[in-house]
Amino acid sequence: MPKYHDALDAVLRALADPTRRAVVERLAKSPAVVSELAAPFSMALPSLMQHLRVLEDAGLITSEKHGRVRTMSLRPGALDVLHLWLGEQRTPAERQADRLGVHLTRTTPKET
Amino acid sequence: MPKYHDALDAVLRALADPTRRAVVERLAKSPAVVSELAAPFSMALPSLMQHLRVLEDAGLITSEKHGRVRTMSLRPGALDVLHLWLGEQRTPAERQADRLGVHLTRTTPKET
DNA sequence: ATGATACTTAGGCATATACCTAAGTATCAC
DNA sequence: GTGATACTTAGGTATATGCCTAAGTATCAT
């Protein structure tokens, strides 16, 4: 029953970390092998690997190993669950605006 | 410079917790006072308050106190930053599909 | 003024996270 | 076979997170 929520939870937890988000951003461009993914970070390899595992467990990425090289890819549609949830959290006011096809200029958060 | 990323980070961290997500979902319907928000949870009030604070610090919700009652509301547009980021993480294949106006039937995640 | 309400503040604790180093294991190149 | 390469596995640590109880503070009701 809580399939959807569990998936959403895993995805959000995974994306809550900057390193993992950076990996997702990189993989959005194209697949890459572990060492390529690790290169931009000052982190030890095992640490980065943990992040990759979290992403894979969340279903955000997939991997395939050929020889000693593992290639990681962003799972197409993996972010759909988030997109879906996001759509449900629109305030009544926003829904109204949607209906009218209005684009509101947002009141900015406080700081510029 | 990292304004956007900081905001995104705060939002994602805030949404990574199920309790906080539940609060957001509740507030998406309408504003509510603290005790209303706390009611559905078995959690002690101070614990729930901490969550509310995280949400407010992330800019997801706002609050106003009148007398001894504090009313919390979902900040319209607060989730825009996430929506935006999400749009950027589409794979080349997905972008292609977008361009064609194609709706792919997703390969489901492994478990039904 | 007195008690009940509706939060708030102030510690404290236990588990979860993010990292690291050291020591494998499997391939690949010679 | 040997060494280099590309991960993997196995602990271990330090901080962050989530939750709690106890003790306020500010309002509101009588």
PDB file of C-alpha atoms (C1' of nucleotides) in Angstrom:
ATOM      1  CA  MET A   1       0.000   0.000   0.000  1.00  0.00           C
ATOM      2  CA  PRO A   2       2.582   2.632   0.887  1.00  0.00           C
ATOM      3  CA  LYS A   3       4.537   1.885  -2.273  1.00  0.00           C
ATOM      4  CA  TYR A   4       4.296   5.382  -3.570  1.00  0.00           C
ATOM      5  CA  HIS A   5       5.239   6.987  -0.293  1.00  0.00           C
ATOM      6  CA  ASP A   6       8.151   4.663   0.277  1.00  0.00           C
ATOM      7  CA  ALA A   7       9.520   5.406  -3.162  1.00  0.00           C
ATOM      8  CA  LEU A   8       9.050   9.116  -2.614  1.00  0.00           C
ATOM      9  CA  ASP A   9      10.763   8.904   0.735  1.00  0.00           C
ATOM     10  CA  ALA A  10      13.767   7.086  -0.672  1.00  0.00           C
ATOM     11  CA  VAL A  11      14.073   9.545  -3.542  1.00  0.00           C
ATOM     12  CA  LEU A  12      13.844  12.601  -1.341  1.00  0.00           C
ATOM     13  CA  ARG A  13      16.316  11.226   1.189  1.00  0.00           C
ATOM     14  CA  ALA A  14      18.716  10.438  -1.615  1.00  0.00           C
ATOM     15  CA  LEU A  15      18.417  13.908  -3.124  1.00  0.00           C
ATOM     16  CA  ALA A  16      18.825  15.645   0.216  1.00  0.00           C
ATOM     17  CA  ASP A  17      22.586  15.335  -0.070  1.00  0.00           C
ATOM     18  CA  PRO A  18      24.556  17.771  -2.272  1.00  0.00           C
ATOM     19  CA  THR A  19      27.057  15.164  -3.374  1.00  0.00           C
ATOM     20  CA  ARG A  20      24.334  12.834  -4.537  1.00  0.00           C
ATOM     21  CA  ARG A  21      22.554  15.661  -6.297  1.00  0.00           C
ATOM     22  CA  ALA A  22      25.766  16.506  -8.108  1.00  0.00           C
ATOM     23  CA  VAL A  23      26.022  12.901  -9.239  1.00  0.00           C
ATOM     24  CA  VAL A  24      22.450  12.978 -10.515  1.00  0.00           C
ATOM     25  CA  GLU A  25      23.151  16.213 -12.358  1.00  0.00           C
ATOM     26  CA  ARG A  26      26.216  14.673 -13.954  1.00  0.00           C
ATOM     27  CA  LEU A  27      24.365  11.538 -14.971  1.00  0.00           C
ATOM     28  CA  ALA A  28      21.518  13.556 -16.421  1.00  0.00           C
ATOM     29  CA  LYS A  29      23.941  14.490 -19.187  1.00  0.00           C
ATOM     30  CA  SER A  30      25.149  10.975 -19.892  1.00  0.00           C
ATOM     31  CA  PRO A  31      26.145   7.714 -18.205  1.00  0.00           C
ATOM     32  CA  ALA A  32      29.566   7.578 -16.573  1.00  0.00           C
ATOM     33  CA  VAL A  33      31.837   5.106 -14.844  1.00  0.00           C
ATOM     34  CA  VAL A  34      32.520   5.264 -11.133  1.00  0.00           C
ATOM     35  CA  SER A  35      35.965   6.801 -11.398  1.00  0.00           C
ATOM     36  CA  GLU A  36      34.630   9.553 -13.661  1.00  0.00           C
ATOM     37  CA  LEU A  37      31.918  10.312 -11.153  1.00  0.00           C
ATOM     38  CA  ALA A  38      34.376  10.348  -8.289  1.00  0.00           C
ATOM     39  CA  ALA A  39      36.902  12.620  -9.986  1.00  0.00           C
ATOM     40  CA  PRO A  40      35.229  15.982  -9.176  1.00  0.00           C
ATOM     41  CA  PHE A  41      35.057  15.198  -5.467  1.00  0.00           C
ATOM     42  CA  SER A  42      37.792  15.438  -2.880  1.00  0.00           C
ATOM     43  CA  MET A  43      36.142  12.525  -1.144  1.00  0.00           C
ATOM     44  CA  ALA A  44      37.652   9.054  -0.755  1.00  0.00           C
ATOM     45  CA  LEU A  45      36.328   6.538  -3.259  1.00  0.00           C
ATOM     46  CA  PRO A  46      34.499   4.348  -0.731  1.00  0.00           C
ATOM     47  CA  SER A  47      32.608   7.398   0.484  1.00  0.00           C
ATOM     48  CA  LEU A  48      31.446   8.255  -2.995  1.00  0.00           C
ATOM     49  CA  MET A  49      30.505   4.636  -3.531  1.00  0.00           C
ATOM     50  CA  GLN A  50      28.189   4.815  -0.548  1.00  0.00           C
ATOM     51  CA  HIS A  51      26.414   7.722  -2.165  1.00  0.00           C
ATOM     52  CA  LEU A  52      26.067   5.790  -5.396  1.00  0.00           C
ATOM     53  CA  ARG A  53      24.558   2.944  -3.477  1.00  0.00           C
ATOM     54  CA  VAL A  54      22.004   5.205  -1.829  1.00  0.00           C
ATOM     55  CA  LEU A  55      21.054   6.556  -5.239  1.00  0.00           C
ATOM     56  CA  GLU A  56      20.761   3.086  -6.672  1.00  0.00           C
ATOM     57  CA  ASP A  57      18.705   1.823  -3.720  1.00  0.00           C
ATOM     58  CA  ALA A  58      16.381   4.758  -4.219  1.00  0.00           C
ATOM     59  CA  GLY A  59      15.951   3.643  -7.800  1.00  0.00           C
ATOM     60  CA  LEU A  60      17.377   6.870  -9.155  1.00  0.00           C
ATOM     61  CA  ILE A  61      20.280   5.280 -10.976  1.00  0.00           C
ATOM     62  CA  THR A  62      21.231   1.903 -12.355  1.00  0.00           C
ATOM     63  CA  SER A  63      24.608   0.364 -12.923  1.00  0.00           C
ATOM     64  CA  GLU A  64      26.204  -2.314 -14.992  1.00  0.00           C
ATOM     65  CA  LYS A  65      29.606  -3.756 -14.538  1.00  0.00           C
ATOM     66  CA  HIS A  66      31.742  -4.759 -17.486  1.00  0.00           C
ATOM     67  CA  GLY A  67      35.105  -6.180 -16.594  1.00  0.00           C
ATOM     68  CA  ARG A  68      36.365  -4.084 -13.716  1.00  0.00           C
ATOM     69  CA  VAL A  69      34.490  -0.988 -14.767  1.00  0.00           C
ATOM     70  CA  ARG A  70      31.040  -0.082 -13.505  1.00  0.00           C
ATOM     71  CA  THR A  71      28.960   2.278 -15.575  1.00  0.00           C
ATOM     72  CA  MET A  72      26.204   4.245 -13.856  1.00  0.00           C
ATOM     73  CA  SER A  73      23.176   5.781 -15.560  1.00  0.00           C
ATOM     74  CA  LEU A  74      20.275   7.931 -14.472  1.00  0.00           C
ATOM     75  CA  ARG A  75      17.103   5.872 -14.562  1.00  0.00           C
ATOM     76  CA  PRO A  76      14.689   7.560 -16.961  1.00  0.00           C
ATOM     77  CA  GLY A  77      11.492   8.380 -15.154  1.00  0.00           C
ATOM     78  CA  ALA A  78      13.091   7.898 -11.770  1.00  0.00           C
ATOM     79  CA  LEU A  79      12.158  11.411 -10.802  1.00  0.00           C
ATOM     80  CA  ASP A  80       8.579  11.076 -11.920  1.00  0.00           C
ATOM     81  CA  VAL A  81       7.396  10.185  -8.448  1.00  0.00           C
ATOM     82  CA  LEU A  82       8.770  13.450  -7.144  1.00  0.00           C
ATOM     83  CA  HIS A  83       7.312  15.423  -9.992  1.00  0.00           C
ATOM     84  CA  LEU A  84       3.970  13.856  -9.269  1.00  0.00           C
ATOM     85  CA  TRP A  85       4.052  14.638  -5.563  1.00  0.00           C
ATOM     86  CA  LEU A  86       5.104  18.161  -6.319  1.00  0.00           C
ATOM     87  CA  GLY A  87       2.057  18.622  -8.494  1.00  0.00           C
ATOM     88  CA  GLU A  88      -0.185  17.642  -5.615  1.00  0.00           C
ATOM     89  CA  GLN A  89       1.207  20.217  -3.237  1.00  0.00           C
ATOM     90  CA  ARG A  90      -0.058  23.238  -5.047  1.00  0.00           C
ATOM     91  CA  THR A  91      -2.027  25.593  -2.835  1.00  0.00           C
ATOM     92  CA  PRO A  92      -5.645  26.330  -3.738  1.00  0.00           C
ATOM     93  CA  ALA A  93      -4.473  29.753  -4.882  1.00  0.00           C
ATOM     94  CA  GLU A  94      -1.932  28.217  -7.193  1.00  0.00           C
ATOM     95  CA  ARG A  95      -4.469  25.808  -8.604  1.00  0.00           C
ATOM     96  CA  GLN A  96      -6.710  28.737  -9.298  1.00  0.00           C
ATOM     97  CA  ALA A  97      -3.883  30.510 -11.076  1.00  0.00           C
ATOM     98  CA  ASP A  98      -3.191  27.371 -13.108  1.00  0.00           C
ATOM     99  CA  ARG A  99      -6.772  27.254 -14.197  1.00  0.00           C
ATOM    100  CA  LEU A 100      -6.589  30.819 -15.386  1.00  0.00           C
ATOM    101  CA  GLY A 101      -3.297  30.202 -17.085  1.00  0.00           C
ATOM    102  CA  VAL A 102      -1.818  32.968 -15.012  1.00  0.00           C
ATOM    103  CA  HIS A 103       1.851  33.323 -14.284  1.00  0.00           C
ATOM    104  CA  LEU A 104       2.270  35.088 -10.993  1.00  0.00           C
ATOM    105  CA  THR A 105       5.368  37.024 -10.188  1.00  0.00           C
ATOM    106  CA  ARG A 106       6.440  35.375  -7.004  1.00  0.00           C
ATOM    107  CA  THR A 107       6.920  37.263  -3.822  1.00  0.00           C
ATOM    108  CA  THR A 108      10.570  36.560  -3.230  1.00  0.00           C
ATOM    109  CA  PRO A 109      11.621  34.703  -0.042  1.00  0.00           C
ATOM    110  CA  LYS A 110      12.917  37.610   2.010  1.00  0.00           C
ATOM    111  CA  GLU A 111      16.504  37.854   0.897  1.00  0.00           C
ATOM    112  CA  THR A 112      17.445  38.653  -2.654  1.00  0.00           C
TER     113      THR A 112
ATOM    114  CA  MET B   1      26.318  32.928  -5.917  1.00  0.00           C
ATOM    115  CA  PRO B   2      25.129  29.597  -4.537  1.00  0.00           C
ATOM    116  CA  LYS B   3      21.759  31.103  -3.614  1.00  0.00           C
ATOM    117  CA  TYR B   4      19.829  28.706  -5.770  1.00  0.00           C
ATOM    118  CA  HIS B   5      21.713  25.655  -4.583  1.00  0.00           C
ATOM    119  CA  ASP B   6      21.434  26.626  -0.938  1.00  0.00           C
ATOM    120  CA  ALA B   7      17.709  27.101  -1.271  1.00  0.00           C
ATOM    121  CA  LEU B   8      17.366  23.805  -3.084  1.00  0.00           C
ATOM    122  CA  ASP B   9      19.439  22.074  -0.450  1.00  0.00           C
ATOM    123  CA  ALA B  10      17.327  23.420   2.388  1.00  0.00           C
ATOM    124  CA  VAL B  11      14.106  22.466   0.622  1.00  0.00           C
ATOM    125  CA  LEU B  12      15.232  18.949  -0.161  1.00  0.00           C
ATOM    126  CA  ARG B  13      16.547  18.378   3.349  1.00  0.00           C
ATOM    127  CA  ALA B  14      13.276  19.603   4.763  1.00  0.00           C
ATOM    128  CA  LEU B  15      11.218  17.356   2.520  1.00  0.00           C
ATOM    129  CA  ALA B  16      13.360  14.310   3.221  1.00  0.00           C
ATOM    130  CA  ASP B  17      11.407  13.686   6.434  1.00  0.00           C
ATOM    131  CA  PRO B  18       7.970  12.002   6.281  1.00  0.00           C
ATOM    132  CA  THR B  19       6.572  14.051   9.157  1.00  0.00           C
ATOM    133  CA  ARG B  20       7.525  17.282   7.487  1.00  0.00           C
ATOM    134  CA  ARG B  21       6.127  16.104   4.187  1.00  0.00           C
ATOM    135  CA  ALA B  22       2.856  15.290   5.914  1.00  0.00           C
ATOM    136  CA  VAL B  23       2.781  18.811   7.300  1.00  0.00           C
ATOM    137  CA  VAL B  24       3.369  20.255   3.861  1.00  0.00           C
ATOM    138  CA  GLU B  25       0.611  18.090   2.432  1.00  0.00           C
ATOM    139  CA  ARG B  26      -1.761  19.268   5.131  1.00  0.00           C
ATOM    140  CA  LEU B  27      -0.880  22.910   4.604  1.00  0.00           C
ATOM    141  CA  ALA B  28      -1.301  22.562   0.870  1.00  0.00           C
ATOM    142  CA  LYS B  29      -5.023  22.302   1.577  1.00  0.00           C
ATOM    143  CA  SER B  30      -5.215  25.297   3.877  1.00  0.00           C
ATOM    144  CA  PRO B  31      -3.375  27.108   6.670  1.00  0.00           C
ATOM    145  CA  ALA B  32      -3.585  25.592  10.148  1.00  0.00           C
ATOM    146  CA  VAL B  33      -2.523  26.364  13.680  1.00  0.00           C
ATOM    147  CA  VAL B  34       0.226  24.429  15.439  1.00  0.00           C
ATOM    148  CA  SER B  35      -2.060  22.287  17.567  1.00  0.00           C
ATOM    149  CA  GLU B  36      -4.079  21.272  14.506  1.00  0.00           C
ATOM    150  CA  LEU B  37      -0.897  20.274  12.746  1.00  0.00           C
ATOM    151  CA  ALA B  38       0.333  18.345  15.748  1.00  0.00           C
ATOM    152  CA  ALA B  39      -2.899  16.424  16.309  1.00  0.00           C
ATOM    153  CA  PRO B  40      -2.363  13.652  13.725  1.00  0.00           C
ATOM    154  CA  PHE B  41       1.037  12.776  15.155  1.00  0.00           C
ATOM    155  CA  SER B  42       1.854  10.710  18.195  1.00  0.00           C
ATOM    156  CA  MET B  43       4.877  12.901  18.635  1.00  0.00           C
ATOM    157  CA  ALA B  44       5.446  15.295  21.542  1.00  0.00           C
ATOM    158  CA  LEU B  45       4.682  18.887  20.681  1.00  0.00           C
ATOM    159  CA  PRO B  46       8.258  20.165  20.934  1.00  0.00           C
ATOM    160  CA  SER B  47       9.331  17.541  18.433  1.00  0.00           C
ATOM    161  CA  LEU B  48       6.717  18.635  15.949  1.00  0.00           C
ATOM    162  CA  MET B  49       7.701  22.230  16.525  1.00  0.00           C
ATOM    163  CA  GLN B  50      11.236  21.412  15.510  1.00  0.00           C
ATOM    164  CA  HIS B  51       9.929  20.100  12.223  1.00  0.00           C
ATOM    165  CA  LEU B  52       7.919  23.239  11.696  1.00  0.00           C
ATOM    166  CA  ARG B  53      11.019  25.268  12.297  1.00  0.00           C
ATOM    167  CA  VAL B  54      12.980  23.305   9.731  1.00  0.00           C
ATOM    168  CA  LEU B  55      10.211  23.874   7.212  1.00  0.00           C
ATOM    169  CA  GLU B  56      10.103  27.558   7.980  1.00  0.00           C
ATOM    170  CA  ASP B  57      13.883  27.930   7.796  1.00  0.00           C
ATOM    171  CA  ALA B  58      13.758  26.239   4.412  1.00  0.00           C
ATOM    172  CA  GLY B  59      11.269  28.868   3.329  1.00  0.00           C
ATOM    173  CA  LEU B  60       8.572  26.304   2.688  1.00  0.00           C
ATOM    174  CA  ILE B  61       6.116  27.664   5.199  1.00  0.00           C
ATOM    175  CA  THR B  62       5.428  30.911   7.000  1.00  0.00           C
ATOM    176  CA  SER B  63       3.778  31.562  10.298  1.00  0.00           C
ATOM    177  CA  GLU B  64       2.032  34.318  12.119  1.00  0.00           C
ATOM    178  CA  LYS B  65       1.203  34.455  15.758  1.00  0.00           C
ATOM    179  CA  HIS B  66      -1.997  36.017  17.012  1.00  0.00           C
ATOM    180  CA  GLY B  67      -2.425  35.924  20.727  1.00  0.00           C
ATOM    181  CA  ARG B  68      -1.190  32.557  21.837  1.00  0.00           C
ATOM    182  CA  VAL B  69      -2.034  30.850  18.568  1.00  0.00           C
ATOM    183  CA  ARG B  70       0.386  30.462  15.705  1.00  0.00           C
ATOM    184  CA  THR B  71      -1.011  29.890  12.249  1.00  0.00           C
ATOM    185  CA  MET B  72       1.177  28.207   9.673  1.00  0.00           C
ATOM    186  CA  SER B  73       0.778  28.438   5.898  1.00  0.00           C
ATOM    187  CA  LEU B  74       2.469  26.892   2.899  1.00  0.00           C
ATOM    188  CA  ARG B  75       4.449  29.563   1.099  1.00  0.00           C
ATOM    189  CA  PRO B  76       3.109  29.805  -2.449  1.00  0.00           C
ATOM    190  CA  GLY B  77       5.906  29.176  -4.895  1.00  0.00           C
ATOM    191  CA  ALA B  78       8.137  27.718  -2.229  1.00  0.00           C
ATOM    192  CA  LEU B  79       8.427  24.520  -4.193  1.00  0.00           C
ATOM    193  CA  ASP B  80       9.266  26.276  -7.435  1.00  0.00           C
ATOM    194  CA  VAL B  81      12.982  25.864  -6.884  1.00  0.00           C
ATOM    195  CA  LEU B  82      12.535  22.101  -6.707  1.00  0.00           C
ATOM    196  CA  HIS B  83      10.307  22.047  -9.730  1.00  0.00           C
ATOM    197  CA  LEU B  84      12.905  23.989 -11.624  1.00  0.00           C
ATOM    198  CA  TRP B  85      15.748  21.693 -10.648  1.00  0.00           C
ATOM    199  CA  LEU B  86      13.671  18.706 -11.551  1.00  0.00           C
ATOM    200  CA  GLY B  87      13.163  20.088 -15.020  1.00  0.00           C
ATOM    201  CA  GLU B  88      16.897  20.286 -15.502  1.00  0.00           C
ATOM    202  CA  GLN B  89      17.535  16.664 -14.672  1.00  0.00           C
ATOM    203  CA  ARG B  90      15.794  15.182 -17.616  1.00  0.00           C
ATOM    204  CA  THR B  91      17.928  12.747 -19.566  1.00  0.00           C
ATOM    205  CA  PRO B  92      18.695  13.497 -23.220  1.00  0.00           C
ATOM    206  CA  ALA B  93      16.253  10.719 -24.123  1.00  0.00           C
ATOM    207  CA  GLU B  94      13.524  12.348 -22.090  1.00  0.00           C
ATOM    208  CA  ARG B  95      14.199  15.734 -23.619  1.00  0.00           C
ATOM    209  CA  GLN B  96      13.877  14.127 -27.006  1.00  0.00           C
ATOM    210  CA  ALA B  97      10.574  12.585 -26.001  1.00  0.00           C
ATOM    211  CA  ASP B  98       9.380  15.962 -24.713  1.00  0.00           C
ATOM    212  CA  ARG B  99      10.182  17.520 -28.035  1.00  0.00           C
ATOM    213  CA  LEU B 100       8.139  14.921 -29.811  1.00  0.00           C
ATOM    214  CA  GLY B 101       5.330  15.244 -27.354  1.00  0.00           C
ATOM    215  CA  VAL B 102       5.652  11.560 -26.651  1.00  0.00           C
ATOM    216  CA  HIS B 103       4.422   9.934 -23.478  1.00  0.00           C
ATOM    217  CA  LEU B 104       6.496   6.905 -22.704  1.00  0.00           C
ATOM    218  CA  THR B 105       5.126   4.078 -20.666  1.00  0.00           C
ATOM    219  CA  ARG B 106       7.708   3.809 -17.947  1.00  0.00           C
ATOM    220  CA  THR B 107       9.633   0.676 -17.287  1.00  0.00           C
ATOM    221  CA  THR B 108       8.572   0.134 -13.722  1.00  0.00           C
ATOM    222  CA  PRO B 109      11.240   0.044 -10.958  1.00  0.00           C
ATOM    223  CA  LYS B 110      11.598  -3.679 -10.420  1.00  0.00           C
ATOM    224  CA  GLU B 111       8.853  -4.351  -7.913  1.00  0.00           C
ATOM    225  CA  THR B 112       5.210  -3.782  -8.673  1.00  0.00           C
TER     226      THR B 112
ATOM    227  C1'  DA C   1      -6.032  37.037  40.497  1.00  0.00           C
ATOM    228  C1'  DT C   2      -6.196  32.093  39.096  1.00  0.00           C
ATOM    229  C1'  DG C   3      -6.177  28.305  36.202  1.00  0.00           C
ATOM    230  C1'  DA C   4      -6.190  26.595  31.637  1.00  0.00           C
ATOM    231  C1'  DT C   5      -4.264  27.077  26.931  1.00  0.00           C
ATOM    232  C1'  DA C   6      -0.969  27.204  23.328  1.00  0.00           C
ATOM    233  C1'  DC C   7       3.032  27.204  22.426  1.00  0.00           C
ATOM    234  C1'  DT C   8       8.550  27.765  23.667  1.00  0.00           C
ATOM    235  C1'  DT C   9      13.022  26.945  25.585  1.00  0.00           C
ATOM    236  C1'  DA C  10      16.407  24.007  27.421  1.00  0.00           C
ATOM    237  C1'  DG C  11      18.795  20.128  28.041  1.00  0.00           C
ATOM    238  C1'  DG C  12      19.594  15.114  27.054  1.00  0.00           C
ATOM    239  C1'  DC C  13      19.814  10.643  24.461  1.00  0.00           C
ATOM    240  C1'  DA C  14      20.006   7.208  20.746  1.00  0.00           C
ATOM    241  C1'  DT C  15      20.353   6.214  16.122  1.00  0.00           C
ATOM    242  C1'  DA C  16      21.521   7.577  11.491  1.00  0.00           C
ATOM    243  C1'  DT C  17      24.766   9.802   8.295  1.00  0.00           C
ATOM    244  C1'  DA C  18      28.829  11.002   6.021  1.00  0.00           C
ATOM    245  C1'  DC C  19      33.583  10.233   6.056  1.00  0.00           C
ATOM    246  C1'  DC C  20      37.883   7.821   6.463  1.00  0.00           C
ATOM    247  C1'  DT C  21      41.728   4.263   6.355  1.00  0.00           C
ATOM    248  C1'  DA C  22      43.169  -0.353   5.553  1.00  0.00           C
ATOM    249  C1'  DA C  23      42.722  -4.428   3.293  1.00  0.00           C
ATOM    250  C1'  DG C  24      40.579  -7.130  -0.133  1.00  0.00           C
ATOM    251  C1'  DT C  25      38.997  -9.034  -5.051  1.00  0.00           C
ATOM    252  C1'  DA C  26      38.601  -9.194  -9.891  1.00  0.00           C
ATOM    253  C1'  DT C  27      40.437  -7.560 -14.432  1.00  0.00           C
ATOM    254  C1'  DC C  28      43.554  -6.044 -17.691  1.00  0.00           C
ATOM    255  C1'  DA C  29      48.310  -5.256 -19.704  1.00  0.00           C
ATOM    256  C1'  DC C  30      52.737  -7.282 -20.250  1.00  0.00           C
TER     257       DC C  30
ATOM    258  C1'  DG D   1      52.797 -14.718 -13.410  1.00  0.00           C
ATOM    259  C1'  DT D   2      53.252  -9.642 -12.023  1.00  0.00           C
ATOM    260  C1'  DG D   3      51.911  -5.238 -11.361  1.00  0.00           C
ATOM    261  C1'  DA D   4      48.557  -1.802 -12.128  1.00  0.00           C
ATOM    262  C1'  DT D   5      43.693  -0.623 -12.248  1.00  0.00           C
ATOM    263  C1'  DA D   6      38.946  -0.194 -10.729  1.00  0.00           C
ATOM    264  C1'  DC D   7      36.324  -0.899  -7.668  1.00  0.00           C
ATOM    265  C1'  DT D   8      34.644  -3.466  -2.880  1.00  0.00           C
ATOM    266  C1'  DT D   9      34.372  -4.777   1.839  1.00  0.00           C
ATOM    267  C1'  DA D  10      35.169  -3.985   6.573  1.00  0.00           C
ATOM    268  C1'  DG D  11      35.568  -1.624  10.387  1.00  0.00           C
ATOM    269  C1'  DG D  12      35.705   2.925  12.992  1.00  0.00           C
ATOM    270  C1'  DT D  13      34.658   7.923  14.247  1.00  0.00           C
ATOM    271  C1'  DA D  14      32.388  12.340  14.599  1.00  0.00           C
ATOM    272  C1'  DT D  15      28.614  15.046  13.831  1.00  0.00           C
ATOM    273  C1'  DA D  16      23.761  15.549  12.645  1.00  0.00           C
ATOM    274  C1'  DT D  17      18.971  14.278  13.317  1.00  0.00           C
ATOM    275  C1'  DG D  18      14.773  13.138  15.539  1.00  0.00           C
ATOM    276  C1'  DC D  19      12.506  12.524  19.701  1.00  0.00           C
ATOM    277  C1'  DC D  20      11.678  13.139  24.676  1.00  0.00           C
ATOM    278  C1'  DT D  21      10.830  15.211  29.378  1.00  0.00           C
ATOM    279  C1'  DA D  22      10.768  19.155  32.302  1.00  0.00           C
ATOM    280  C1'  DA D  23      10.175  23.772  32.934  1.00  0.00           C
ATOM    281  C1'  DG D  24       9.060  28.123  31.200  1.00  0.00           C
ATOM    282  C1'  DT D  25       6.203  32.365  29.033  1.00  0.00           C
ATOM    283  C1'  DA D  26       2.380  34.671  27.147  1.00  0.00           C
ATOM    284  C1'  DT D  27      -2.715  34.716  26.531  1.00  0.00           C
ATOM    285  C1'  DC D  28      -7.332  33.953  27.452  1.00  0.00           C
ATOM    286  C1'  DA D  29     -11.370  32.840  30.454  1.00  0.00           C
ATOM    287  C1'  DT D  30     -13.595  33.447  34.759  1.00  0.00           C
TER     288       DT D  30
END
